[in-house]
Amino acid sequence: MKSDHLKKLLPLLGVAFAVLCATAMAGEVGVADCVTCHETIHREWSRSLHADAWRSPVFKHRQEQAGDSRKSACDCHAPGLSGGPEPAIAIELRSDNRAGGVDCLSCHMDDDRQIWSSGDSLYVPHFTAKAARYATGAFCASCHKWAANSEFDCQGCHMPSAKGGSSSGKHIAAQPRATHSSHRFSGSRDPVFLSGGAELKVAAEGNEFAITVTSLVPAHAFPAVEHHSLVLAVAAEKNGEPGWNSEIELEPGGSVELQAPAAGGAVVELRFYPSTQVWPDSFYVLQRVEK
């Protein structure tokens, strides 16, 4: 049975290999080649902040503020080929297709058109070499500076295991028991993911609320970057105008304790603002306690 399946698969692998070789020699390898055999991962990536990195309104705003785009970390929003067993000496902005943001080739291909990943080395339909750094936070630190020298792996939270093999497509048999690392790169636009980052406790003490917010993120501060904001709000109703509010920052695994006037309302919310400069009135409610 396995032999028959392999016989059917080999011609398709040969075609994929031939296409990859031809496009590589012509210098035309792109994301469209990857999606042929990695449909699921491509679908995840296409909805991620990595895919939208160059087009992001927040990034564009920061570029305008910086004046000179070379001073706004733009290289990391559309990087060239940065794959390999060792970190790139410097991330360089690619010359074309910048609208694709941080794409497959940015992370997985080196200047010699060699493919790299954290999985075991493979030989068909293209040779993929294994590099240990793809499973560590050090890989992410080239652009996400707060990951540098961290004892934690970013991938555990931001690329959790997902159902299905890393290879998927119309010509590839389903692998119901296989798993792959999700390429959604959950982060600051995923309220469900963000809500797991902190715990909110509220106790009524006379005319005040005793509020404790505890970080459930051991690897870095929450929020992790300066344009994100974490705000405690006391309001009369859900998502309402706060009668009292306070911006907070949580150290890794740390807590913040505050006293707030209960007269401000009966709802205490922990709100996350992706960017108060671009979307001043847009926030996610991560935790809510009604009194």
C-alpha positions as a printed Julia matrix, in Angstrom:
291×3 Matrix{Float64}:
   0.0    0.0     0.0
   2.76   2.42    0.97
   4.71   1.42   -2.11
   1.77   2.24   -4.41
   1.33   5.62   -2.74
   5.02   6.38   -3.12
   4.94   5.46   -6.81
   2.12   7.96   -7.34
   3.89  10.65   -5.34
   7.34  10.4    -6.91
   6.41  11.93  -10.29
   4.81  14.9    -8.5
   7.87  15.35   -6.33
   9.98  15.26   -9.47
   7.9   18.0   -11.03
   8.11  20.14   -7.89
  11.86  19.61   -7.74
  12.27  20.55  -11.4
  10.18  23.7   -10.96
  12.18  24.75   -7.91
  15.5   24.16   -9.64
  14.42  26.06  -12.73
  13.11  29.04  -10.8
  16.12  29.06   -8.49
  18.5   29.12  -11.43
  16.51  31.95  -12.94
  16.54  33.84   -9.65
  12.74  33.83   -9.55
  11.97  31.83   -6.41
   9.1   33.39   -4.5
   6.27  32.73   -2.08
   4.15  31.42   -4.97
   6.57  28.48   -5.26
   6.31  27.71   -1.55
   2.5   27.61   -1.48
   2.47  24.68   -3.94
   3.49  22.3    -1.17
   2.79  24.35    1.97
  -0.81  25.54    1.58
  -1.73  25.44    5.27
   1.38  27.29    6.42
   0.95  29.85    3.63
  -2.66  30.44    4.68
  -1.58  30.98    8.29
   1.23  33.32    7.29
  -0.93  35.34    4.87
  -3.16  36.4     7.81
  -0.26  37.24   10.1
   1.44  40.46   11.13
   4.58  39.22    9.36
   2.75  39.21    6.02
   1.42  42.71    6.73
   4.68  44.09    8.15
   5.46  46.52    5.3
   1.84  47.61    4.81
   1.07  48.06    8.52
  -0.46  51.48    9.31
   1.56  51.54   12.54
   4.8   50.94   10.65
   3.93  53.59    8.06
   3.19  56.08   10.84
   6.51  55.36   12.53
   8.3   55.74    9.19
   6.76  59.17    8.73
   7.77  60.14   12.25
  11.34  58.98   11.68
  11.63  60.96    8.45
  14.53  58.84    7.24
  13.2   55.31    6.77
  16.66  53.89    7.46
  16.18  54.99   11.07
  12.84  53.26   11.56
  13.87  49.59   11.6
  12.31  49.19    8.16
  14.8   46.51    7.08
  13.02  44.05    9.36
   9.65  44.78    7.75
  10.7   43.42    4.34
  14.0   41.59    4.88
  16.02  39.88    2.2
  17.33  36.32    2.44
  18.29  35.77    6.07
  18.18  31.99    6.43
  21.01  29.75    7.54
  22.6   28.07   10.56
  24.05  31.37   11.83
  22.38  34.77   12.28
  22.81  37.26    9.47
  25.45  39.87   10.25
  22.85  42.5     9.42
  19.26  42.32    8.21
  19.04  43.99    4.8
  15.96  45.44    3.16
  15.14  43.59   -0.05
  14.89  45.5    -3.28
  11.57  44.12   -4.54
   8.18  42.82   -3.38
   8.37  44.7    -0.1
   4.6   44.58    0.19
   5.0   40.87    1.04
   6.5   41.81    4.38
   8.42  39.1     6.23
   7.86  36.16    3.89
   8.95  32.53    3.57
  12.25  33.33    1.9
  13.14  36.0     4.46
  13.48  33.37    7.16
  14.06  30.08    5.37
  16.41  30.76    2.43
  20.04  31.86    2.34
  21.98  33.62   -0.4
  22.86  30.27   -2.01
  19.16  29.36   -2.39
  19.49  26.76    0.39
  16.34  26.11    2.45
  16.63  25.89    6.26
  14.24  24.95    9.07
  14.08  23.42   12.54
  12.89  20.06   11.2
  14.92  17.07   10.15
  16.85  17.41    6.91
  14.86  16.42    3.82
  15.91  15.68    0.25
  12.67  15.85   -1.76
  11.19  17.84   -3.38
  14.04  20.18   -2.4
  16.87  19.77    0.05
  16.05  21.32    3.42
  18.82  21.53    6.0
  18.24  21.56    9.75
  19.5   24.46   11.87
  19.04  24.4    15.65
  18.58  28.17   15.92
  15.17  27.97   14.21
  13.75  26.51   17.42
  15.2   29.21   19.69
  14.45  32.79   20.6
  17.86  33.75   19.22
  16.47  33.31   15.71
  13.79  35.93   16.34
  16.19  38.34   18.05
  17.63  39.6    14.76
  14.54  41.8    14.53
  12.8   41.4    17.89
  15.56  42.78   20.06
  13.89  41.94   23.38
  14.42  38.24   22.55
  18.2   38.64   22.61
  19.9   36.63   25.36
  16.55  35.29   26.51
  16.41  31.86   28.1
  12.94  31.43   26.6
  11.92  30.29   23.14
   9.53  32.66   21.36
   8.18  29.77   19.3
   6.52  28.06   22.28
   3.95  30.86   22.58
   3.95  32.52   19.17
   4.29  29.39   16.98
   2.42  26.67   18.9
   1.9   23.2    17.5
  -0.99  23.0    15.01
  -2.74  20.07   13.35
  -1.47  18.8    10.01
   1.97  18.3     8.53
   4.22  21.11    7.37
   3.62  19.97    3.78
   0.07  20.26    2.45
  -1.59  20.78   -0.91
  -3.89  19.27   -3.5
  -1.26  16.73   -4.56
  -0.21  15.8    -1.0
  -2.02  13.17    1.05
  -3.56  14.4     4.32
  -1.51  13.77    7.46
  -4.14  13.76   10.24
  -1.7   12.72   12.97
   1.1   15.09   11.95
   1.67  18.54   13.41
   3.51  21.67   12.38
   4.5   24.96   14.02
   1.77  27.51   13.37
   2.83  30.42   11.18
   0.06  32.76   12.36
   2.62  34.38   14.66
  -0.07  35.33   17.17
   0.64  38.66   18.83
  -0.7   42.17   19.24
  -3.74  41.78   16.94
  -5.01  38.57   18.52
  -7.22  39.38   21.54
  -7.7   35.73   22.5
  -3.94  35.21   22.55
  -3.35  38.48   24.43
  -5.97  37.67   27.08
  -3.77  34.81   28.27
  -0.98  37.26   29.07
  -2.32  38.61   32.37
  -4.68  37.92   35.26
  -6.95  40.59   36.74
  -8.24  40.46   40.33
 -10.5   43.09   41.91
 -11.68  43.42   45.5
 -14.1   46.06   46.79
 -12.75  47.93   49.82
 -15.24  50.58   50.92
 -15.25  53.32   48.3
 -12.29  51.86   46.43
 -11.31  48.89   44.33
  -8.11  47.06   45.21
  -6.83  45.91   41.81
  -4.07  43.41   41.13
  -2.81  42.61   37.64
  -0.34  39.74   37.33
   1.7   38.98   34.22
   1.49  35.43   32.91
   4.3   36.13   30.45
   7.65  34.94   31.83
   9.77  35.84   28.79
   9.38  39.6    28.39
   7.56  42.69   29.61
   3.87  43.03   28.78
   3.38  44.98   26.61
   6.69  44.31   24.9
   7.03  47.37   22.64
   6.54  51.08   23.26
   3.63  51.73   20.9
   1.44  49.12   22.66
  -0.43  50.22   25.77
  -1.96  48.26   28.65
  -4.59  50.27   30.51
  -6.72  49.61   33.61
 -10.12  51.26   33.3
 -13.04  51.62   35.72
 -16.26  52.39   33.87
 -20.0   52.39   34.41
 -20.56  49.86   31.63
 -18.67  47.4    29.43
 -16.34  49.16   26.95
 -17.61  52.45   28.34
 -15.91  55.77   28.92
 -13.71  55.29   31.98
 -14.31  57.31   35.12
 -10.77  56.32   36.13
  -7.9   54.77   34.19
  -4.2   54.1    34.55
  -1.61  52.86   32.05
   0.53  50.04   33.41
   3.48  47.92   32.33
   4.11  44.45   33.69
   7.59  43.08   34.19
   8.09  39.4    33.21
   6.01  37.38   35.67
   5.48  40.5    37.8
   2.44  42.16   39.36
   1.0   45.65   39.73
  -1.29  46.66   42.61
  -3.45  49.8    42.45
  -6.29  51.45   44.33
  -9.06  52.94   42.19
 -12.15  54.92   43.2
 -15.23  52.71   43.04
 -17.37  55.77   42.29
 -16.09  55.62   38.72
 -18.27  52.63   37.93
 -18.95  48.95   38.47
 -16.84  47.46   35.67
 -13.05  47.07   35.8
 -11.35  46.24   32.49
  -7.8   45.5    31.43
  -7.55  47.05   27.96
  -4.87  46.59   25.34
  -4.31  49.36   22.76
  -2.33  48.21   19.67
  -1.39  51.84   18.92
  -2.81  54.91   20.61
  -1.15  57.11   17.97
  -2.8   55.4    14.99
  -5.99  54.06   16.57
  -6.47  56.13   19.76
  -9.95  54.78   20.5
  -9.38  51.13   19.5
  -8.67  48.56   22.17
  -9.2   44.92   23.12
 -10.66  44.01   26.51
  -8.36  41.28   27.79
  -9.94  40.81   31.21
 -13.11  42.16   32.79
 -14.46  42.07   36.37
 -17.96  43.33   37.17
 -18.8   44.45   40.69
